[in-house]
Short mmCIF file of C-alpha atoms and ligand atoms in Angstrom, two decimals:
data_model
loop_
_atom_site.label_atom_id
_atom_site.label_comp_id
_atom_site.label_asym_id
_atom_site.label_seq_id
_atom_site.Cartn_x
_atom_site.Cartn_y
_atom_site.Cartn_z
CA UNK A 1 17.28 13.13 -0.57
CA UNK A 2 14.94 10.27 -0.49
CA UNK A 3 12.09 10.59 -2.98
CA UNK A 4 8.70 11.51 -1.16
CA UNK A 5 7.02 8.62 -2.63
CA UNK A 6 3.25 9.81 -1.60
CA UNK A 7 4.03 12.47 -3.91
CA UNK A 8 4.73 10.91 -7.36
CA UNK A 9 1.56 11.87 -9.64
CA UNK A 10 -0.68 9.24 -11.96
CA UNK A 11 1.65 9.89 -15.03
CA UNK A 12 5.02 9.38 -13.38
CA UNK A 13 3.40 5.87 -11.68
CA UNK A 14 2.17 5.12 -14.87
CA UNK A 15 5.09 5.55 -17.02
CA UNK A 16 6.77 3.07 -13.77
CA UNK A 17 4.09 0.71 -14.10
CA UNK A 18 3.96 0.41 -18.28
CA UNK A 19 7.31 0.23 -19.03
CA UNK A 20 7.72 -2.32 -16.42
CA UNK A 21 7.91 -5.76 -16.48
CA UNK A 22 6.03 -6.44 -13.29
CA UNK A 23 4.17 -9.72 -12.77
CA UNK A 24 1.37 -7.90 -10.73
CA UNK A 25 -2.60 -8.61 -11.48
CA UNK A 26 -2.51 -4.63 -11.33
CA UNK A 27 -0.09 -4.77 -14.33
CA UNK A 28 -2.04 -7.40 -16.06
CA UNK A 29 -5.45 -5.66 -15.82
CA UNK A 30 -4.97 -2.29 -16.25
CA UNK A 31 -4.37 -1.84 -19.86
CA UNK A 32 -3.89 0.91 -21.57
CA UNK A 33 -7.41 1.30 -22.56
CA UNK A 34 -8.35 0.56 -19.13
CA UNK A 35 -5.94 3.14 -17.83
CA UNK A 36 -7.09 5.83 -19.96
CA UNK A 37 -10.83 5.45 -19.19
CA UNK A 38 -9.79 5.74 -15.07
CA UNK A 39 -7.35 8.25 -14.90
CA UNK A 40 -9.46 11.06 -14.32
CA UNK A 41 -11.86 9.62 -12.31
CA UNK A 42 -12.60 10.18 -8.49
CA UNK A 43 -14.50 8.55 -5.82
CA UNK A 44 -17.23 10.58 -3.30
CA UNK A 45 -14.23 10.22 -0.68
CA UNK A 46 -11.68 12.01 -2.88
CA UNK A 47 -10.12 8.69 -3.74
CA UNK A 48 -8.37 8.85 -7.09
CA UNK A 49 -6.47 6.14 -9.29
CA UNK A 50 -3.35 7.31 -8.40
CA UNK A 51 -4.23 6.27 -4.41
CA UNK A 52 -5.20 3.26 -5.36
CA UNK A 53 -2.31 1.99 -7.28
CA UNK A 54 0.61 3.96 -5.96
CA UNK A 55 2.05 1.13 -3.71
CA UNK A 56 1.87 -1.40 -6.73
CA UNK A 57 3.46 1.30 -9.38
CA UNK A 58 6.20 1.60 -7.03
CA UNK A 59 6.54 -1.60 -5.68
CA UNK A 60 6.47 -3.97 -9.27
CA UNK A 61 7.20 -7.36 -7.59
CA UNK A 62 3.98 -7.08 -5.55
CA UNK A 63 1.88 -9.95 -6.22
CA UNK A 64 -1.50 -8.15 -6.21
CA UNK A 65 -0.53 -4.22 -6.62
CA UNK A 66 -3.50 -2.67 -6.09
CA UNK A 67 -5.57 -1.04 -2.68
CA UNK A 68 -8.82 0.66 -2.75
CA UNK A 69 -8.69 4.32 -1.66
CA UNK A 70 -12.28 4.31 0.12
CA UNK A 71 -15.27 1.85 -0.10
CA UNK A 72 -16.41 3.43 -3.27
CA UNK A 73 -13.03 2.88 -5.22
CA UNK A 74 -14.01 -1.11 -6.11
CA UNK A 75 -16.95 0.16 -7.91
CA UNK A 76 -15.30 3.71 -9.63
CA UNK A 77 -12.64 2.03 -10.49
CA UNK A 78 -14.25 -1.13 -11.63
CA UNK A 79 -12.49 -1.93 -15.32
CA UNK A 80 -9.38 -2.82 -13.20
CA UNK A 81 -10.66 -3.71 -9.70
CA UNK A 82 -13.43 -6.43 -11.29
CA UNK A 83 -10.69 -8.39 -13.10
CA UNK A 84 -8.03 -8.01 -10.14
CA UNK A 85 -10.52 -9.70 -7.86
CA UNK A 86 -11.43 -12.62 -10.06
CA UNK A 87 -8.22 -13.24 -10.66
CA UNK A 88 -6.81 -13.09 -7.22
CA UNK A 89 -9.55 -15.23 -5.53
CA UNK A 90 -9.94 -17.85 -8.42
CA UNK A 91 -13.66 -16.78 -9.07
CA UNK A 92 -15.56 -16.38 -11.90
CA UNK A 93 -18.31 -14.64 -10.88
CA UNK A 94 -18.20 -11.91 -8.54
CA UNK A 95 -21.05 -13.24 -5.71
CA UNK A 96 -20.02 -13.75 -2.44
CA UNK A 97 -22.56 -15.85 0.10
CA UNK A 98 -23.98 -14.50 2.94
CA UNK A 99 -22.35 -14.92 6.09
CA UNK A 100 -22.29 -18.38 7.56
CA UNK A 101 -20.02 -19.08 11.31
CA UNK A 102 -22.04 -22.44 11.26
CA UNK A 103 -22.58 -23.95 14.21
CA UNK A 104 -20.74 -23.19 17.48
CA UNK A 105 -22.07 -26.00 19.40
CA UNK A 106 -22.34 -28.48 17.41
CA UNK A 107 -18.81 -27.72 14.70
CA UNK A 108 -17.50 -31.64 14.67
CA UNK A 109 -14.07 -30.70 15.09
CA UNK A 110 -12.07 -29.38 18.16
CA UNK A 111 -8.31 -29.59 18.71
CA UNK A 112 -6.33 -30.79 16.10
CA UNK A 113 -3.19 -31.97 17.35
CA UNK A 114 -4.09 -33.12 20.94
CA UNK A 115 -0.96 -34.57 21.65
CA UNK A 116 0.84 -31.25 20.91
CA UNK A 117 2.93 -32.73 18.36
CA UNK A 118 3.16 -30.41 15.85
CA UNK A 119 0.94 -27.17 16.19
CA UNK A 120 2.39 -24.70 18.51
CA UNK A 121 -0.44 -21.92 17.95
CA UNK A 122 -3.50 -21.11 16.74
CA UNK A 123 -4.96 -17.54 15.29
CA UNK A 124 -7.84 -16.64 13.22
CA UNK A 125 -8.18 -12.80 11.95
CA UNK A 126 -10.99 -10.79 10.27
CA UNK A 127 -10.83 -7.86 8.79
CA UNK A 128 -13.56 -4.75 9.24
CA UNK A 129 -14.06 -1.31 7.86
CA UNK A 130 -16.33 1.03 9.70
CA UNK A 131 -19.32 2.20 7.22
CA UNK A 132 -19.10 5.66 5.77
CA UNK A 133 -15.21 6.16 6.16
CA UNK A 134 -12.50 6.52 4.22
CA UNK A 135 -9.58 3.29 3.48
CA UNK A 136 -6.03 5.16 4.62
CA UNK A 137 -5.39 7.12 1.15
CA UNK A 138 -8.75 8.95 1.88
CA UNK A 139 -8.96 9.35 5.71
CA UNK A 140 -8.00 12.28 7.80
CA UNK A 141 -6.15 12.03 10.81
CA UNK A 142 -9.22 13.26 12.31
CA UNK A 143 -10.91 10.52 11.12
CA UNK A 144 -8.62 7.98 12.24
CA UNK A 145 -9.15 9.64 16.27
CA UNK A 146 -12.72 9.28 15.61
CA UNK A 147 -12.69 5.80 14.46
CA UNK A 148 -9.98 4.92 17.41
CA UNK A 149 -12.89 6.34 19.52
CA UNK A 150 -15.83 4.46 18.01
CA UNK A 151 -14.34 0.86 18.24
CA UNK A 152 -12.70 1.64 21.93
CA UNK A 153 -16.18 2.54 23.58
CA UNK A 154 -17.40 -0.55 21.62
CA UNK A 155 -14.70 -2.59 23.39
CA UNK A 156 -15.46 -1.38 26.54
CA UNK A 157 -18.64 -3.02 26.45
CA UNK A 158 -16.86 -6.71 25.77
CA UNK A 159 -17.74 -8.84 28.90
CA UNK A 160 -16.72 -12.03 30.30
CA UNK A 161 -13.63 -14.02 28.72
CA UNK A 162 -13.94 -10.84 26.14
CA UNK A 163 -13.61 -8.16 28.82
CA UNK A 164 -9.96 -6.22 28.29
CA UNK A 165 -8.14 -3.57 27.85
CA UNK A 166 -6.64 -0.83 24.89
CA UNK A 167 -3.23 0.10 24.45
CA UNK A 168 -3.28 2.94 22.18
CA UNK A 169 0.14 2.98 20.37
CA UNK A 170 1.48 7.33 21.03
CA UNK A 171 1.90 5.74 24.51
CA UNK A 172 3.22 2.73 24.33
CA UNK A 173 6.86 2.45 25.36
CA UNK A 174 9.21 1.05 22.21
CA UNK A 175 10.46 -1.78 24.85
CA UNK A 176 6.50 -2.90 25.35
CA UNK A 177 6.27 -1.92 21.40
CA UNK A 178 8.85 -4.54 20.30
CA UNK A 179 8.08 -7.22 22.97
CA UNK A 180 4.32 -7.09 21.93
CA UNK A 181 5.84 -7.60 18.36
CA UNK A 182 8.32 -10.49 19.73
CA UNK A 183 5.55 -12.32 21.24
CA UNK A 184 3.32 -11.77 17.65
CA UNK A 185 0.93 -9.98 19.42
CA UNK A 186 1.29 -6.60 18.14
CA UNK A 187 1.59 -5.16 13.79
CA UNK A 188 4.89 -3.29 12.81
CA UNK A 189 5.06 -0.42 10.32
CA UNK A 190 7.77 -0.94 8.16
CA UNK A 191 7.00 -2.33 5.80
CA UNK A 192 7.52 0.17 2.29
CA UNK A 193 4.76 -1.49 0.17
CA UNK A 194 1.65 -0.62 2.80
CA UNK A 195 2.88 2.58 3.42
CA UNK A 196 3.17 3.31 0.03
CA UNK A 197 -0.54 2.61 0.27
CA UNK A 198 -0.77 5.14 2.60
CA UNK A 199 -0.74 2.68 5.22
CA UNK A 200 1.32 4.13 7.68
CA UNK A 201 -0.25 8.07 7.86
CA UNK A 202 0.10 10.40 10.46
CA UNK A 203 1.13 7.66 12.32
CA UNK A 204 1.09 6.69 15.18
CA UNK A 205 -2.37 8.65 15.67
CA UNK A 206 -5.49 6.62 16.03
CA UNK A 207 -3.53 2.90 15.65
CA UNK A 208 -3.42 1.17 18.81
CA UNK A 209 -4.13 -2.62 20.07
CA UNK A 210 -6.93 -3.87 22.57
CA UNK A 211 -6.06 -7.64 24.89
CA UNK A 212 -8.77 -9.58 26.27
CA UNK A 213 -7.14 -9.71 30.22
CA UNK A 214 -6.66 -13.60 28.72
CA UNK A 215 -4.60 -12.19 26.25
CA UNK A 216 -6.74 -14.58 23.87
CA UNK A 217 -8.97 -11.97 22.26
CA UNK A 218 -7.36 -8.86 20.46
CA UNK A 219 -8.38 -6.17 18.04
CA UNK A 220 -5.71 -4.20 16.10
CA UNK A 221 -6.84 -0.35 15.20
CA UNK A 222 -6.06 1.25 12.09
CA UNK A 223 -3.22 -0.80 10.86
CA UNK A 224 -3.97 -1.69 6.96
CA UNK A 225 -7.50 -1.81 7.88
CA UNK A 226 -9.92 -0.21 10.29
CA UNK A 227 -10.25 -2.97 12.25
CA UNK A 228 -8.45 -6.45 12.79
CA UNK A 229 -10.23 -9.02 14.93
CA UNK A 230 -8.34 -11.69 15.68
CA UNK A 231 -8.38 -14.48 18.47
CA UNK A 232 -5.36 -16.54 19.08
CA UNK A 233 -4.09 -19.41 21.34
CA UNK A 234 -1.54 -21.73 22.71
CA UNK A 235 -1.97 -25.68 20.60
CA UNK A 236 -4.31 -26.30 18.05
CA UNK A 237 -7.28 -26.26 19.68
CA UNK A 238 -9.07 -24.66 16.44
CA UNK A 239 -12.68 -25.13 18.29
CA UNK A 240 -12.23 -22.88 20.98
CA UNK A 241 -10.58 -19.93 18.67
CA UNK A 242 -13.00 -20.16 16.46
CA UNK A 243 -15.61 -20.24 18.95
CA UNK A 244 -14.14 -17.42 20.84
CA UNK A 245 -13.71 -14.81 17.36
CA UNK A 246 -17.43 -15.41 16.42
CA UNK A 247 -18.82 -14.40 19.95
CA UNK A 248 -16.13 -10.96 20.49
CA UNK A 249 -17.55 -10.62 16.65
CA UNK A 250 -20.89 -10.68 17.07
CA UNK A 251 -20.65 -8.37 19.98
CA UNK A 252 -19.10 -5.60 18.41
CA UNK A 253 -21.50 -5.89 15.60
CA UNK A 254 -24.35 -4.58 18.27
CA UNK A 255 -21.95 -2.03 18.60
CA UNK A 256 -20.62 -0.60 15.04
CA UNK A 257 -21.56 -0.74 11.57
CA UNK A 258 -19.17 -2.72 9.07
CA UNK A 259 -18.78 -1.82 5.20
CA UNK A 260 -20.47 -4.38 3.16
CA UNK A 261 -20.84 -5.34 -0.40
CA UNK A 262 -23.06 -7.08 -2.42
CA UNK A 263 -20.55 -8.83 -4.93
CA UNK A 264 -17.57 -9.05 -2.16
CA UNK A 265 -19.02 -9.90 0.94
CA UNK A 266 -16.94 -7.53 3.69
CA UNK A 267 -15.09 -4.41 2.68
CA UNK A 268 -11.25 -4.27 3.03
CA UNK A 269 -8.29 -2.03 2.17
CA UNK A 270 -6.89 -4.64 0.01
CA UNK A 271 -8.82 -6.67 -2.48
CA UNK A 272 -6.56 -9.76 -1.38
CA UNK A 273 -8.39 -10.28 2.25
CA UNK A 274 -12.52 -9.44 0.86
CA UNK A 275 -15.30 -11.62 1.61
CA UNK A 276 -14.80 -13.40 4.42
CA UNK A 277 -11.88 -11.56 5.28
CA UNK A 278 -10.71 -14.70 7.35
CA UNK A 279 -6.96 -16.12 7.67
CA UNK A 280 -7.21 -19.10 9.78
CA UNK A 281 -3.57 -19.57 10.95
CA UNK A 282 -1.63 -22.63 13.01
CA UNK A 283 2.19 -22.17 13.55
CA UNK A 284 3.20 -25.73 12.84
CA UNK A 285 6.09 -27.66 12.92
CA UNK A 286 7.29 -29.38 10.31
CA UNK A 287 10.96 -29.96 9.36
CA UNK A 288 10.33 -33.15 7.48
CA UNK A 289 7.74 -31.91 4.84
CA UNK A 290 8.59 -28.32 4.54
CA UNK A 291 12.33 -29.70 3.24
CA UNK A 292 10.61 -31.69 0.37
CA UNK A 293 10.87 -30.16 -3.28
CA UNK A 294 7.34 -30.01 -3.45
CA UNK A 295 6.12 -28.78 -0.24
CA UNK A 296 4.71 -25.32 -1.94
CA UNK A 297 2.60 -27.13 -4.14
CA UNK A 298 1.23 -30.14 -1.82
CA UNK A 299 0.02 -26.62 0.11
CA UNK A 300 -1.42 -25.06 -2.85
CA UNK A 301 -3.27 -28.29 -3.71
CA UNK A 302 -4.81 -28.05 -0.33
CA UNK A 303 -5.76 -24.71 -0.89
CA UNK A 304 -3.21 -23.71 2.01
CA UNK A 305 -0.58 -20.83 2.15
CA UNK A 306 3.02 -21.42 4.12
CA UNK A 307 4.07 -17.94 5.54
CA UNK A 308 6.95 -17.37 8.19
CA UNK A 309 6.78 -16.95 11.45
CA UNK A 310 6.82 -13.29 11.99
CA UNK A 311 3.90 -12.26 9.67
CA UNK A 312 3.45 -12.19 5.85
CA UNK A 313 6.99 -12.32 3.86
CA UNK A 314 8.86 -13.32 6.54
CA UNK A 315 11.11 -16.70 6.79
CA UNK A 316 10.17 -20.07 8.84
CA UNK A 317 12.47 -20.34 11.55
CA UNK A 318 13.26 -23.81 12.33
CA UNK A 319 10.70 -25.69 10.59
CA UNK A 320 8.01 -23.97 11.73
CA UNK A 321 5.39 -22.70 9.38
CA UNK A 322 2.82 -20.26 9.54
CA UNK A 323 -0.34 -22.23 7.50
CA UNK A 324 -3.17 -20.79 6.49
CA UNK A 325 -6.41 -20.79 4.26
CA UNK A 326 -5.58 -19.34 1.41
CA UNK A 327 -9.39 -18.47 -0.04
CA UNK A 328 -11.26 -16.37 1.90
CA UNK A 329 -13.47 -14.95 -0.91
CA UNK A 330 -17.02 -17.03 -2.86
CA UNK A 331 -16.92 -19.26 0.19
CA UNK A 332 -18.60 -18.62 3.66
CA UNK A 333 -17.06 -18.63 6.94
CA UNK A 334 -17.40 -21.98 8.24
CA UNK A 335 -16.46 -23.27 4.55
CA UNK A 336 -13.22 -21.33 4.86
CA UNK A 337 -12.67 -22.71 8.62
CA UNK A 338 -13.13 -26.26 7.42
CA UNK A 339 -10.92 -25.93 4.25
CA UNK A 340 -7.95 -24.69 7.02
CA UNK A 341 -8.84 -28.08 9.37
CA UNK A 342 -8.99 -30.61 6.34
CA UNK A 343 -5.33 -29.17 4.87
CA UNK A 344 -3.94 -28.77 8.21
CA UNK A 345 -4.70 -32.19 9.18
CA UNK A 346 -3.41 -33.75 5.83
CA UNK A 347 -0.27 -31.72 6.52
CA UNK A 348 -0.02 -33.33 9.75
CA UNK A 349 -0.58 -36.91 8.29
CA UNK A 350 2.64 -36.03 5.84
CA UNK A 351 4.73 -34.73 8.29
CA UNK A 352 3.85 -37.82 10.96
CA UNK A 353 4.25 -40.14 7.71
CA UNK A 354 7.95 -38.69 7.17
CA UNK A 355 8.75 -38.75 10.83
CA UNK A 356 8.21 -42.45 11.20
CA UNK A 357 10.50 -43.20 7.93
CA UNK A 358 13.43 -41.37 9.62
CA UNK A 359 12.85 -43.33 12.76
P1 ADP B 1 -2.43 -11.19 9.12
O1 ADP B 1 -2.65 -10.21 10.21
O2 ADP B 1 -2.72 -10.73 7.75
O3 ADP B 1 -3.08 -12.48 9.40
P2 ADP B 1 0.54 -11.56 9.28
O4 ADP B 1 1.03 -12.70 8.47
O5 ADP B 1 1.17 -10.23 9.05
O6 ADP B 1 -0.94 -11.48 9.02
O7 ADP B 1 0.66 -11.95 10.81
C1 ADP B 1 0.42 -11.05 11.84
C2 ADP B 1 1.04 -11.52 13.13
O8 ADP B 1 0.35 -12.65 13.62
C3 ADP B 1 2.50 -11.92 13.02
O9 ADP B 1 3.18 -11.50 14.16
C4 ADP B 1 2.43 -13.44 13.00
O10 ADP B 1 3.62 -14.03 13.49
C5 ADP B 1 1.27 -13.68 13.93
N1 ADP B 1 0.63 -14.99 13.70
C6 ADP B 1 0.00 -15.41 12.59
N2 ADP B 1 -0.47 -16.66 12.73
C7 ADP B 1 -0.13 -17.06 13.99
C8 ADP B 1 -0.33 -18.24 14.75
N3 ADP B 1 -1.00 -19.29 14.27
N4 ADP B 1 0.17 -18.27 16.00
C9 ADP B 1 0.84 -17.22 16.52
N5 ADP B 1 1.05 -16.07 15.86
C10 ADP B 1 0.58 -15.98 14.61
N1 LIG B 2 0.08 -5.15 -1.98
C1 LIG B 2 0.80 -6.33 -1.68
C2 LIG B 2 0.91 -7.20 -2.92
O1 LIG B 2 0.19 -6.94 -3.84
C3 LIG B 2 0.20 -7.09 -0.51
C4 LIG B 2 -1.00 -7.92 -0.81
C5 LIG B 2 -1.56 -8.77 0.30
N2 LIG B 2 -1.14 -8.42 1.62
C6 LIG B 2 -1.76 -7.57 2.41
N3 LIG B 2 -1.23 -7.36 3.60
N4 LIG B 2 -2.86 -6.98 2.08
O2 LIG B 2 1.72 -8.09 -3.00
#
């Protein structure tokens, strides 16, 4: 029988985690000392160490390892979340800015690749957590109907080009489920390391996926977190998505309350996407400069990160890239937005460089 993963106590994913030889920042950070000063600890949501860790214990090649049980868990469980988030995001200080969308009419950019040479999409995300409840490992399924509820009625206010429709997912028909997927419209759930983060409870209760009747403007419920706002597009036109995520935004915000920090800007499940909580993403081709040696490091030098096509650790297909900002926290929003524009359009230069070579 398969082991019941959610099961396996703090000492057994200890034991996993400190005889390991994992490369995680949760391995590097929490030490033994560290460890034995947390163990016993618990948040006001009932969030212990064990939630927060489990996925990385059990899953040692994960990069980051760690996921805070509730909003209280970065602060209970600071001696290992503190150092984790420095680390991760390149800071040394833990200060994020306030918010900052800039200036929608006046940005001095627009689409980047008018002559649709090379971008084939464009899609920017934020994460939000509703205030006062619980990350996965500490909400109910109760909890995850009432949050479902909260956001839709929100939705249903959206007017205009923001003015859609929810699909909640216990209805959804597993041919719409896996064309919505197909057309990278719709979140999966199998993936073992989120729902060894309790990602994937009492599923599919409460998780569901609202379209602007454009199909441009979407909000994802309760996958990893609470809420995923995203706005996406044919081309690169990175103006108009932007434009478009700030305005559905700033309307819900009249609606709900998000979690906030003061050190890391916007709450999320997983330390990796606080602050801004903003991946600004074109699907790009380029078969030239993606087949150079050092293609992963003239992205990191740009502050960019190449993903596949079909979401995080998945391959490129056909020279097409999925690249994004890669810092979202210690920056604002705009900041972040313009870091994206300035790498993608040096990638561009590269790839149109190598393309006239071969010619
Ligand atoms: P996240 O939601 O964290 O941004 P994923 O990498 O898991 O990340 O991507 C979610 C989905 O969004 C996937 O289906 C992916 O293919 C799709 N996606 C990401 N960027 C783009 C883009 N620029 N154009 C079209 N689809 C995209
Ligand atoms: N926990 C995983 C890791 O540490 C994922 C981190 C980032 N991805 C995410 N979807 N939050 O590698």
């Amino acid at each position: 029988m398969p082991e019941d993963s959610l099961k396996i106590g703090l000492d057994e994913l200890w034991k996993r985690l400190s005889t390991s030889n994992s490369g995680s920042l949760l391995k590097k950070h929490l030490t033994p000392t560290v460890y034995e000063k947390l163990k016993d600890k618990v948040t006001d949501y009932g969030g212990s160490l064990a939630d927060c860790i489990r996925s990385g214990c059990l899953h040692l090649k994960s990069h980051c390892g760690i996921y805070a049980s509730d909003p209280d868990a970065y602060d209970v469980f600071s001696d290992v979340f503190y150092p984790v988030i420095k680390d991760y995001h390149g800071v040394q200080t833990l200060a994020h800015p306030k918010p900052d969308f800039g200036d929608l009419d006046n940005l001095g950019f627009g689409d980047l690749d008018p002559k649709n040479d090379f971008i084939n999409s464009t899609r920017i995300r934020v994460g939000r957590s509703h205030a006062n409840f619980g990350f996965p490992a500490t909400s109910t399924k109760e909890d995850r109907l009432e949050m479902e509820r909260m956001t839709v009625a929100a939705l249903r206010t959206l007017r205009g080009e923001l003015a859609g429709k929810y699909f909640p997912l216990s209805t959804m028909t597993p041919a719409v489920e896996k064309q919505m997927i197909q057309d990278h419209f719709l979140f999966r759930n199998d993936d073992p390391v989120l729902g060894d983060a309790n990602g994937y409870d009492d599923w599919p209760a409460g998780r569901g996926i609202f379209f602007s009747n454009n199909k441009r403007f979407l909000v994802w419920l309760n996958e990893e977190d609470h809420l995923r706002i995203i706005s996406m597009q044919e081309g690169g036109n990175l103006a108009e998505v932007w434009q478009r995520l700030v305005k559905g935004l700033t309307a819900l915000e009249k609606k709900l309350t998000f979690a906030h920090h003061p050190k890391f800007g916007y709450l999320t499940f997983c330390p990796t996407n606080l602050g801004t909580t903003l991946r600004a993403s074109v699907h790009i081709r380029i078969p030239n400069l993606s087949k150079k040696p050092d293609f992963k490091q003239i992205c990191d030098k740009l502050n960019l990160q190449p993903r596949g096509i079909h979401g995080e650790h998945s391959e490129s297909e056909g020279g097409v890239y999925d690249i994004s900002n890669k810092r979202r926290m210690g920056l604002t929003e705009i900041d972040a937005i313009q870091e994206m524009r300035r790498g993608v359009e040096k990638i561009i230069e590269l790839e149109s460089n190598l393309r006239k070579t071969k010619k």
